[in-house]
Amino acid sequence: MLVPLTRETFNQLIPPIATGPQYACYWGKWPDVLQRLFISVVALTAAWLIGMLFGPGGIAVKLIFDIIAGMYWLWGPVYWASLRNSTYRRIPYCGFWRGRVLDAFVTEELVGEEETVNPRGELVIVENREKCINLEIGDRDGFSAIVRAPLQRIHKSIRPGMIAETLFLSRSPDLGEVTKIADIYLPQLDRWVGEYPYLRRDLFRQVSRELGGQPEPRPTPDRSANRAIRRRTRR
C-alpha cells in the first residue's frame, strides 16, 4: 500500500529542527563529545588571540562569537541533525508505505579503519566492523528494498511476514520512482529500524492509525530473486 501525503504532513513528519531522538543520535559517545569539546576550546582560543590583536574594538561581536564557539559541544548535534534532515526535506513528494518484512539477516559492515603500530614497529591498518541488521521489505506490487541498521537486542524479535511501514520520498509526483526511504516502523513490535531516526515517531504512528484497516496481504516474492539480493548485500 502506498498513499501520497501532503507537503504539510511531510514537513511535520521530517521537521527542519532536530527532534529529541535525532539529537541523541548525533550526540554520540564520549569520543564524539570530547571531539566537540576540543573544537570549542580551539575556537575560543582563536577568538582570544584575535581579540588580543585587535584590542577592545568589537567586544560585543567577540562576546557573541565566544558564546557560540564555547557552546558548540552542546548545539553541534542540533546543527548536524538538522542539516541531515534538510537532505530529505528537499525531495518534493512523499507517500506512506505499508508492506511486509520479507527477510531479516545479520552482516558485518566496515565502519572505519585505524592505523596502528604492532610490537615489531610495523604500521598496520585495523578494520573496525559493526554487526548490522538487514531488513528486506516488500509489497504485493513487486517492490523490494533492504534497510540496514546497527544490530540491537530488540531486533531478535523481528520475523519475516511482519507488517512494515515507512515513508517513501520521490522526485516524481506519482511516486513512481523511490528516491529515499526513511526508517522502518514495525507496528506489531512498536519498534523502529534504521540508521537514523528521520521521522517524528509520534506523528508517524498517528498517520499509521489514520490509514489503518486490514493489513496488506502477505506478498509471495520470487525466492530465487530474494536469495540473489541477500548474496549481493552480504558481500
PDB file of C-alpha atoms in Angstrom:
ATOM      1  CA  MET A   1       0.000   0.000   0.000  1.00  0.00           C
ATOM      2  CA  LEU A   2       1.335   3.431  -0.963  1.00  0.00           C
ATOM      3  CA  VAL A   3      -0.654   6.561  -0.061  1.00  0.00           C
ATOM      4  CA  PRO A   4       0.545  10.025  -1.176  1.00  0.00           C
ATOM      5  CA  LEU A   5       0.839  12.571   1.644  1.00  0.00           C
ATOM      6  CA  THR A   6       0.543  16.343   1.514  1.00  0.00           C
ATOM      7  CA  ARG A   7       3.579  18.566   1.767  1.00  0.00           C
ATOM      8  CA  GLU A   8       2.265  19.897   5.073  1.00  0.00           C
ATOM      9  CA  THR A   9       2.231  16.402   6.576  1.00  0.00           C
ATOM     10  CA  PHE A  10       5.664  15.692   5.122  1.00  0.00           C
ATOM     11  CA  ASN A  11       7.091  18.836   6.766  1.00  0.00           C
ATOM     12  CA  GLN A  12       5.691  17.681  10.086  1.00  0.00           C
ATOM     13  CA  LEU A  13       6.997  14.126   9.751  1.00  0.00           C
ATOM     14  CA  ILE A  14      10.554  15.329   8.992  1.00  0.00           C
ATOM     15  CA  PRO A  15      10.901  18.669  10.801  1.00  0.00           C
ATOM     16  CA  PRO A  16      13.555  21.289   9.956  1.00  0.00           C
ATOM     17  CA  ILE A  17      14.923  21.331  13.516  1.00  0.00           C
ATOM     18  CA  ALA A  18      16.288  18.188  15.151  1.00  0.00           C
ATOM     19  CA  THR A  19      13.938  16.154  17.338  1.00  0.00           C
ATOM     20  CA  GLY A  20      14.980  14.528  20.611  1.00  0.00           C
ATOM     21  CA  PRO A  21      15.894  11.133  19.057  1.00  0.00           C
ATOM     22  CA  GLN A  22      17.799  12.887  16.254  1.00  0.00           C
ATOM     23  CA  TYR A  23      19.737  14.971  18.774  1.00  0.00           C
ATOM     24  CA  ALA A  24      20.559  11.836  20.756  1.00  0.00           C
ATOM     25  CA  CYS A  25      21.736  10.104  17.575  1.00  0.00           C
ATOM     26  CA  TYR A  26      24.239  12.893  16.848  1.00  0.00           C
ATOM     27  CA  TRP A  27      25.234  13.327  20.494  1.00  0.00           C
ATOM     28  CA  GLY A  28      27.249  10.152  20.057  1.00  0.00           C
ATOM     29  CA  LYS A  29      29.560   8.503  22.555  1.00  0.00           C
ATOM     30  CA  TRP A  30      32.221  10.008  24.790  1.00  0.00           C
ATOM     31  CA  PRO A  31      34.828  10.278  21.999  1.00  0.00           C
ATOM     32  CA  ASP A  32      32.331  12.344  19.979  1.00  0.00           C
ATOM     33  CA  VAL A  33      31.603  14.630  22.945  1.00  0.00           C
ATOM     34  CA  LEU A  34      35.326  15.095  23.630  1.00  0.00           C
ATOM     35  CA  GLN A  35      35.903  15.936  19.978  1.00  0.00           C
ATOM     36  CA  ARG A  36      33.263  18.679  20.122  1.00  0.00           C
ATOM     37  CA  LEU A  37      34.753  19.989  23.377  1.00  0.00           C
ATOM     38  CA  PHE A  38      38.153  20.148  21.696  1.00  0.00           C
ATOM     39  CA  ILE A  39      36.685  22.130  18.787  1.00  0.00           C
ATOM     40  CA  SER A  40      35.055  24.542  21.265  1.00  0.00           C
ATOM     41  CA  VAL A  41      38.370  25.071  23.091  1.00  0.00           C
ATOM     42  CA  VAL A  42      40.238  25.672  19.825  1.00  0.00           C
ATOM     43  CA  ALA A  43      37.598  28.163  18.648  1.00  0.00           C
ATOM     44  CA  LEU A  44      37.693  30.043  21.974  1.00  0.00           C
ATOM     45  CA  THR A  45      41.489  30.174  21.853  1.00  0.00           C
ATOM     46  CA  ALA A  46      41.393  31.542  18.305  1.00  0.00           C
ATOM     47  CA  ALA A  47      38.849  34.170  19.357  1.00  0.00           C
ATOM     48  CA  TRP A  48      41.041  35.204  22.291  1.00  0.00           C
ATOM     49  CA  LEU A  49      44.094  35.582  20.043  1.00  0.00           C
ATOM     50  CA  ILE A  50      42.138  37.656  17.531  1.00  0.00           C
ATOM     51  CA  GLY A  51      40.853  39.825  20.384  1.00  0.00           C
ATOM     52  CA  MET A  52      44.408  40.417  21.569  1.00  0.00           C
ATOM     53  CA  LEU A  53      45.402  41.573  18.074  1.00  0.00           C
ATOM     54  CA  PHE A  54      42.508  43.977  17.511  1.00  0.00           C
ATOM     55  CA  GLY A  55      42.231  45.329  21.030  1.00  0.00           C
ATOM     56  CA  PRO A  56      38.960  46.389  22.694  1.00  0.00           C
ATOM     57  CA  GLY A  57      37.166  47.067  19.410  1.00  0.00           C
ATOM     58  CA  GLY A  58      34.260  44.775  18.540  1.00  0.00           C
ATOM     59  CA  ILE A  59      33.769  43.471  22.082  1.00  0.00           C
ATOM     60  CA  ALA A  60      30.068  42.742  21.501  1.00  0.00           C
ATOM     61  CA  VAL A  61      30.768  40.716  18.368  1.00  0.00           C
ATOM     62  CA  LYS A  62      33.572  38.852  20.114  1.00  0.00           C
ATOM     63  CA  LEU A  63      31.290  38.026  23.056  1.00  0.00           C
ATOM     64  CA  ILE A  64      28.658  36.552  20.738  1.00  0.00           C
ATOM     65  CA  PHE A  65      31.287  34.507  18.931  1.00  0.00           C
ATOM     66  CA  ASP A  66      32.692  33.287  22.266  1.00  0.00           C
ATOM     67  CA  ILE A  67      29.273  32.068  23.359  1.00  0.00           C
ATOM     68  CA  ILE A  68      28.596  30.293  20.062  1.00  0.00           C
ATOM     69  CA  ALA A  69      32.042  28.696  19.919  1.00  0.00           C
ATOM     70  CA  GLY A  70      32.110  27.756  23.588  1.00  0.00           C
ATOM     71  CA  MET A  71      28.739  26.012  23.373  1.00  0.00           C
ATOM     72  CA  TYR A  72      29.452  24.112  20.134  1.00  0.00           C
ATOM     73  CA  TRP A  73      29.777  20.851  22.063  1.00  0.00           C
ATOM     74  CA  LEU A  74      26.122  21.321  23.085  1.00  0.00           C
ATOM     75  CA  TRP A  75      24.461  22.738  19.948  1.00  0.00           C
ATOM     76  CA  GLY A  76      26.579  20.840  17.404  1.00  0.00           C
ATOM     77  CA  PRO A  77      24.247  17.783  17.334  1.00  0.00           C
ATOM     78  CA  VAL A  78      21.269  20.061  16.595  1.00  0.00           C
ATOM     79  CA  TYR A  79      23.075  21.586  13.620  1.00  0.00           C
ATOM     80  CA  TRP A  80      24.263  18.305  12.101  1.00  0.00           C
ATOM     81  CA  ALA A  81      20.917  16.559  12.607  1.00  0.00           C
ATOM     82  CA  SER A  82      19.018  19.500  11.090  1.00  0.00           C
ATOM     83  CA  LEU A  83      21.438  19.508   8.148  1.00  0.00           C
ATOM     84  CA  ARG A  84      20.771  15.806   7.598  1.00  0.00           C
ATOM     85  CA  ASN A  85      17.010  16.409   7.762  1.00  0.00           C
ATOM     86  CA  SER A  86      17.332  19.048   5.044  1.00  0.00           C
ATOM     87  CA  THR A  87      18.679  16.465   2.575  1.00  0.00           C
ATOM     88  CA  TYR A  88      15.346  14.639   2.815  1.00  0.00           C
ATOM     89  CA  ARG A  89      13.185  17.747   3.042  1.00  0.00           C
ATOM     90  CA  ARG A  90      14.495  18.939  -0.332  1.00  0.00           C
ATOM     91  CA  ILE A  91      12.783  15.978  -2.007  1.00  0.00           C
ATOM     92  CA  PRO A  92       9.361  17.291  -3.137  1.00  0.00           C
ATOM     93  CA  TYR A  93       6.981  14.305  -2.800  1.00  0.00           C
ATOM     94  CA  CYS A  94       6.345  11.566  -0.264  1.00  0.00           C
ATOM     95  CA  GLY A  95       3.950   8.746   0.497  1.00  0.00           C
ATOM     96  CA  PHE A  96       3.065   6.456   3.381  1.00  0.00           C
ATOM     97  CA  TRP A  97       4.032   2.861   2.546  1.00  0.00           C
ATOM     98  CA  ARG A  98       2.892  -0.353   4.189  1.00  0.00           C
ATOM     99  CA  GLY A  99       4.262  -3.762   3.263  1.00  0.00           C
ATOM    100  CA  ARG A 100       5.906  -6.764   4.893  1.00  0.00           C
ATOM    101  CA  VAL A 101       9.260  -7.912   6.155  1.00  0.00           C
ATOM    102  CA  LEU A 102      10.465 -10.431   3.577  1.00  0.00           C
ATOM    103  CA  ASP A 103      13.695 -11.369   5.317  1.00  0.00           C
ATOM    104  CA  ALA A 104      15.937 -10.358   8.222  1.00  0.00           C
ATOM    105  CA  PHE A 105      19.607 -11.262   8.463  1.00  0.00           C
ATOM    106  CA  VAL A 106      22.812 -10.053  10.116  1.00  0.00           C
ATOM    107  CA  THR A 107      26.001  -8.901   8.383  1.00  0.00           C
ATOM    108  CA  GLU A 108      29.259  -7.299   9.464  1.00  0.00           C
ATOM    109  CA  GLU A 109      29.924  -3.930   7.850  1.00  0.00           C
ATOM    110  CA  LEU A 110      33.147  -1.944   7.682  1.00  0.00           C
ATOM    111  CA  VAL A 111      32.621   1.344   9.571  1.00  0.00           C
ATOM    112  CA  GLY A 112      36.182   2.669   9.632  1.00  0.00           C
ATOM    113  CA  GLU A 113      39.889   1.978   9.593  1.00  0.00           C
ATOM    114  CA  GLU A 114      42.622   2.896  12.053  1.00  0.00           C
ATOM    115  CA  GLU A 115      46.382   2.962  11.613  1.00  0.00           C
ATOM    116  CA  THR A 116      48.442   1.498  14.444  1.00  0.00           C
ATOM    117  CA  VAL A 117      51.894   0.074  15.089  1.00  0.00           C
ATOM    118  CA  ASN A 118      52.381  -3.592  16.009  1.00  0.00           C
ATOM    119  CA  PRO A 119      55.010  -4.812  18.531  1.00  0.00           C
ATOM    120  CA  ARG A 120      57.572  -5.134  15.720  1.00  0.00           C
ATOM    121  CA  GLY A 121      57.223  -1.467  14.819  1.00  0.00           C
ATOM    122  CA  GLU A 122      55.309  -2.122  11.613  1.00  0.00           C
ATOM    123  CA  LEU A 123      52.426   0.085  10.522  1.00  0.00           C
ATOM    124  CA  VAL A 124      49.209  -1.915  10.248  1.00  0.00           C
ATOM    125  CA  ILE A 125      45.637  -0.988   9.395  1.00  0.00           C
ATOM    126  CA  VAL A 126      42.922  -2.214  11.752  1.00  0.00           C
ATOM    127  CA  GLU A 127      39.419  -2.506  10.330  1.00  0.00           C
ATOM    128  CA  ASN A 128      36.518  -1.537  12.582  1.00  0.00           C
ATOM    129  CA  ARG A 129      33.482  -3.629  11.798  1.00  0.00           C
ATOM    130  CA  GLU A 130      29.960  -3.431  13.150  1.00  0.00           C
ATOM    131  CA  LYS A 131      27.197  -6.017  13.163  1.00  0.00           C
ATOM    132  CA  CYS A 132      24.109  -4.787  11.331  1.00  0.00           C
ATOM    133  CA  ILE A 133      20.549  -5.997  10.936  1.00  0.00           C
ATOM    134  CA  ASN A 134      19.381  -6.071   7.324  1.00  0.00           C
ATOM    135  CA  LEU A 135      15.634  -5.928   6.683  1.00  0.00           C
ATOM    136  CA  GLU A 136      14.344  -6.810   3.263  1.00  0.00           C
ATOM    137  CA  ILE A 137      10.920  -5.240   2.862  1.00  0.00           C
ATOM    138  CA  GLY A 138       8.441  -5.610   0.009  1.00  0.00           C
ATOM    139  CA  ASP A 139       4.828  -5.480  -1.093  1.00  0.00           C
ATOM    140  CA  ARG A 140       2.425  -7.235  -3.451  1.00  0.00           C
ATOM    141  CA  ASP A 141       3.271  -4.795  -6.260  1.00  0.00           C
ATOM    142  CA  GLY A 142       6.748  -6.280  -6.535  1.00  0.00           C
ATOM    143  CA  PHE A 143       8.670  -3.534  -4.750  1.00  0.00           C
ATOM    144  CA  SER A 144      11.544  -4.650  -2.503  1.00  0.00           C
ATOM    145  CA  ALA A 145      14.399  -2.904  -0.734  1.00  0.00           C
ATOM    146  CA  ILE A 146      16.912  -3.567   2.011  1.00  0.00           C
ATOM    147  CA  VAL A 147      17.280  -1.284   5.020  1.00  0.00           C
ATOM    148  CA  ARG A 148      20.333  -1.620   7.270  1.00  0.00           C
ATOM    149  CA  ALA A 149      20.841  -0.525  10.877  1.00  0.00           C
ATOM    150  CA  PRO A 150      23.236  -1.271  13.746  1.00  0.00           C
ATOM    151  CA  LEU A 151      22.257  -4.536  15.419  1.00  0.00           C
ATOM    152  CA  GLN A 152      20.439  -4.319  18.756  1.00  0.00           C
ATOM    153  CA  ARG A 153      18.926  -6.910  21.075  1.00  0.00           C
ATOM    154  CA  ILE A 154      15.401  -5.799  20.223  1.00  0.00           C
ATOM    155  CA  HIS A 155      15.973  -6.927  16.629  1.00  0.00           C
ATOM    156  CA  LYS A 156      15.885 -10.575  17.719  1.00  0.00           C
ATOM    157  CA  SER A 157      12.073 -10.390  17.746  1.00  0.00           C
ATOM    158  CA  ILE A 158      11.798  -9.466  14.056  1.00  0.00           C
ATOM    159  CA  ARG A 159      10.331 -12.199  11.868  1.00  0.00           C
ATOM    160  CA  PRO A 160       9.528 -12.414   8.136  1.00  0.00           C
ATOM    161  CA  GLY A 161       5.880 -11.633   7.468  1.00  0.00           C
ATOM    162  CA  MET A 162       5.593  -8.797   9.977  1.00  0.00           C
ATOM    163  CA  ILE A 163       3.993  -5.554   8.811  1.00  0.00           C
ATOM    164  CA  ALA A 164       6.499  -2.838   7.928  1.00  0.00           C
ATOM    165  CA  GLU A 165       5.696   0.849   7.460  1.00  0.00           C
ATOM    166  CA  THR A 166       7.819   3.761   6.320  1.00  0.00           C
ATOM    167  CA  LEU A 167       7.892   6.964   4.297  1.00  0.00           C
ATOM    168  CA  PHE A 168       8.803   6.886   0.617  1.00  0.00           C
ATOM    169  CA  LEU A 169      10.321  10.041  -0.852  1.00  0.00           C
ATOM    170  CA  SER A 170      10.284  10.717  -4.565  1.00  0.00           C
ATOM    171  CA  ARG A 171      11.008  13.412  -7.132  1.00  0.00           C
ATOM    172  CA  SER A 172       8.076  12.152  -9.186  1.00  0.00           C
ATOM    173  CA  PRO A 173       4.535  13.388  -8.393  1.00  0.00           C
ATOM    174  CA  ASP A 174       3.118   9.875  -8.875  1.00  0.00           C
ATOM    175  CA  LEU A 175       5.787   8.348  -6.576  1.00  0.00           C
ATOM    176  CA  GLY A 176       6.756   6.090  -9.450  1.00  0.00           C
ATOM    177  CA  GLU A 177      10.438   6.151  -8.542  1.00  0.00           C
ATOM    178  CA  VAL A 178      11.592   5.965  -4.925  1.00  0.00           C
ATOM    179  CA  THR A 179      14.462   8.357  -4.173  1.00  0.00           C
ATOM    180  CA  LYS A 180      14.833   7.787  -0.421  1.00  0.00           C
ATOM    181  CA  ILE A 181      13.366   5.545   2.267  1.00  0.00           C
ATOM    182  CA  ALA A 182      13.010   6.695   5.872  1.00  0.00           C
ATOM    183  CA  ASP A 183      13.405   4.489   8.938  1.00  0.00           C
ATOM    184  CA  ILE A 184      11.145   1.435   9.188  1.00  0.00           C
ATOM    185  CA  TYR A 185       8.342   1.095  11.749  1.00  0.00           C
ATOM    186  CA  LEU A 186       7.187  -2.364  12.860  1.00  0.00           C
ATOM    187  CA  PRO A 187       3.776  -1.783  14.486  1.00  0.00           C
ATOM    188  CA  GLN A 188       3.437  -5.337  15.814  1.00  0.00           C
ATOM    189  CA  LEU A 189       6.551  -4.785  17.931  1.00  0.00           C
ATOM    190  CA  ASP A 190       6.279  -0.985  18.219  1.00  0.00           C
ATOM    191  CA  ARG A 191       9.935  -0.878  17.153  1.00  0.00           C
ATOM    192  CA  TRP A 192      11.947   1.145  14.670  1.00  0.00           C
ATOM    193  CA  VAL A 193      14.773   0.054  12.389  1.00  0.00           C
ATOM    194  CA  GLY A 194      17.112   2.473  10.641  1.00  0.00           C
ATOM    195  CA  GLU A 195      20.499   4.133  10.757  1.00  0.00           C
ATOM    196  CA  TYR A 196      18.943   7.492  11.664  1.00  0.00           C
ATOM    197  CA  PRO A 197      15.511   8.471  13.105  1.00  0.00           C
ATOM    198  CA  TYR A 198      14.287  10.707  10.288  1.00  0.00           C
ATOM    199  CA  LEU A 199      10.615  10.544  11.261  1.00  0.00           C
ATOM    200  CA  ARG A 200       8.720  12.174  14.099  1.00  0.00           C
ATOM    201  CA  ARG A 201       7.614   8.935  15.641  1.00  0.00           C
ATOM    202  CA  ASP A 202       4.516  10.145  17.468  1.00  0.00           C
ATOM    203  CA  LEU A 203       3.126  11.758  14.323  1.00  0.00           C
ATOM    204  CA  PHE A 204       4.001   8.786  12.118  1.00  0.00           C
ATOM    205  CA  ARG A 205       2.109   6.453  14.466  1.00  0.00           C
ATOM    206  CA  GLN A 206      -0.888   8.786  14.173  1.00  0.00           C
ATOM    207  CA  VAL A 207      -0.712   8.694  10.366  1.00  0.00           C
ATOM    208  CA  SER A 208      -0.427   4.918  10.542  1.00  0.00           C
ATOM    209  CA  ARG A 209      -3.593   4.667  12.636  1.00  0.00           C
ATOM    210  CA  GLU A 210      -5.487   7.017  10.333  1.00  0.00           C
ATOM    211  CA  LEU A 211      -4.509   4.910   7.327  1.00  0.00           C
ATOM    212  CA  GLY A 212      -5.182   1.658   9.156  1.00  0.00           C
ATOM    213  CA  GLY A 213      -7.717  -1.008   8.291  1.00  0.00           C
ATOM    214  CA  GLN A 214      -6.978  -4.505   7.123  1.00  0.00           C
ATOM    215  CA  PRO A 215      -3.260  -5.321   6.784  1.00  0.00           C
ATOM    216  CA  GLU A 216      -1.947  -5.796   3.304  1.00  0.00           C
ATOM    217  CA  PRO A 217      -1.868  -9.466   2.197  1.00  0.00           C
ATOM    218  CA  ARG A 218       1.487 -11.108   2.653  1.00  0.00           C
ATOM    219  CA  PRO A 219       3.464 -10.938  -0.630  1.00  0.00           C
ATOM    220  CA  THR A 220       4.765 -14.024  -2.360  1.00  0.00           C
ATOM    221  CA  PRO A 221       8.027 -12.843  -3.913  1.00  0.00           C
ATOM    222  CA  ASP A 222      10.338 -14.805  -6.132  1.00  0.00           C
ATOM    223  CA  ARG A 223      12.574 -16.542  -3.601  1.00  0.00           C
ATOM    224  CA  SER A 224      15.405 -17.017  -6.062  1.00  0.00           C
ATOM    225  CA  ALA A 225      15.479 -13.248  -6.595  1.00  0.00           C
ATOM    226  CA  ASN A 226      15.499 -12.701  -2.836  1.00  0.00           C
ATOM    227  CA  ARG A 227      18.474 -15.026  -2.416  1.00  0.00           C
ATOM    228  CA  ALA A 228      20.363 -13.080  -5.080  1.00  0.00           C
ATOM    229  CA  ILE A 229      19.676  -9.818  -3.220  1.00  0.00           C
ATOM    230  CA  ARG A 230      20.935 -11.302   0.044  1.00  0.00           C
ATOM    231  CA  ARG A 231      24.153 -12.520  -1.533  1.00  0.00           C
ATOM    232  CA  ARG A 232      24.879  -9.115  -3.014  1.00  0.00           C
ATOM    233  CA  THR A 233      24.224  -7.412   0.296  1.00  0.00           C
ATOM    234  CA  ARG A 234      26.490  -9.751   2.263  1.00  0.00           C
ATOM    235  CA  ARG A 235      29.425  -9.058   0.001  1.00  0.00           C
TER     236      ARG A 235
END
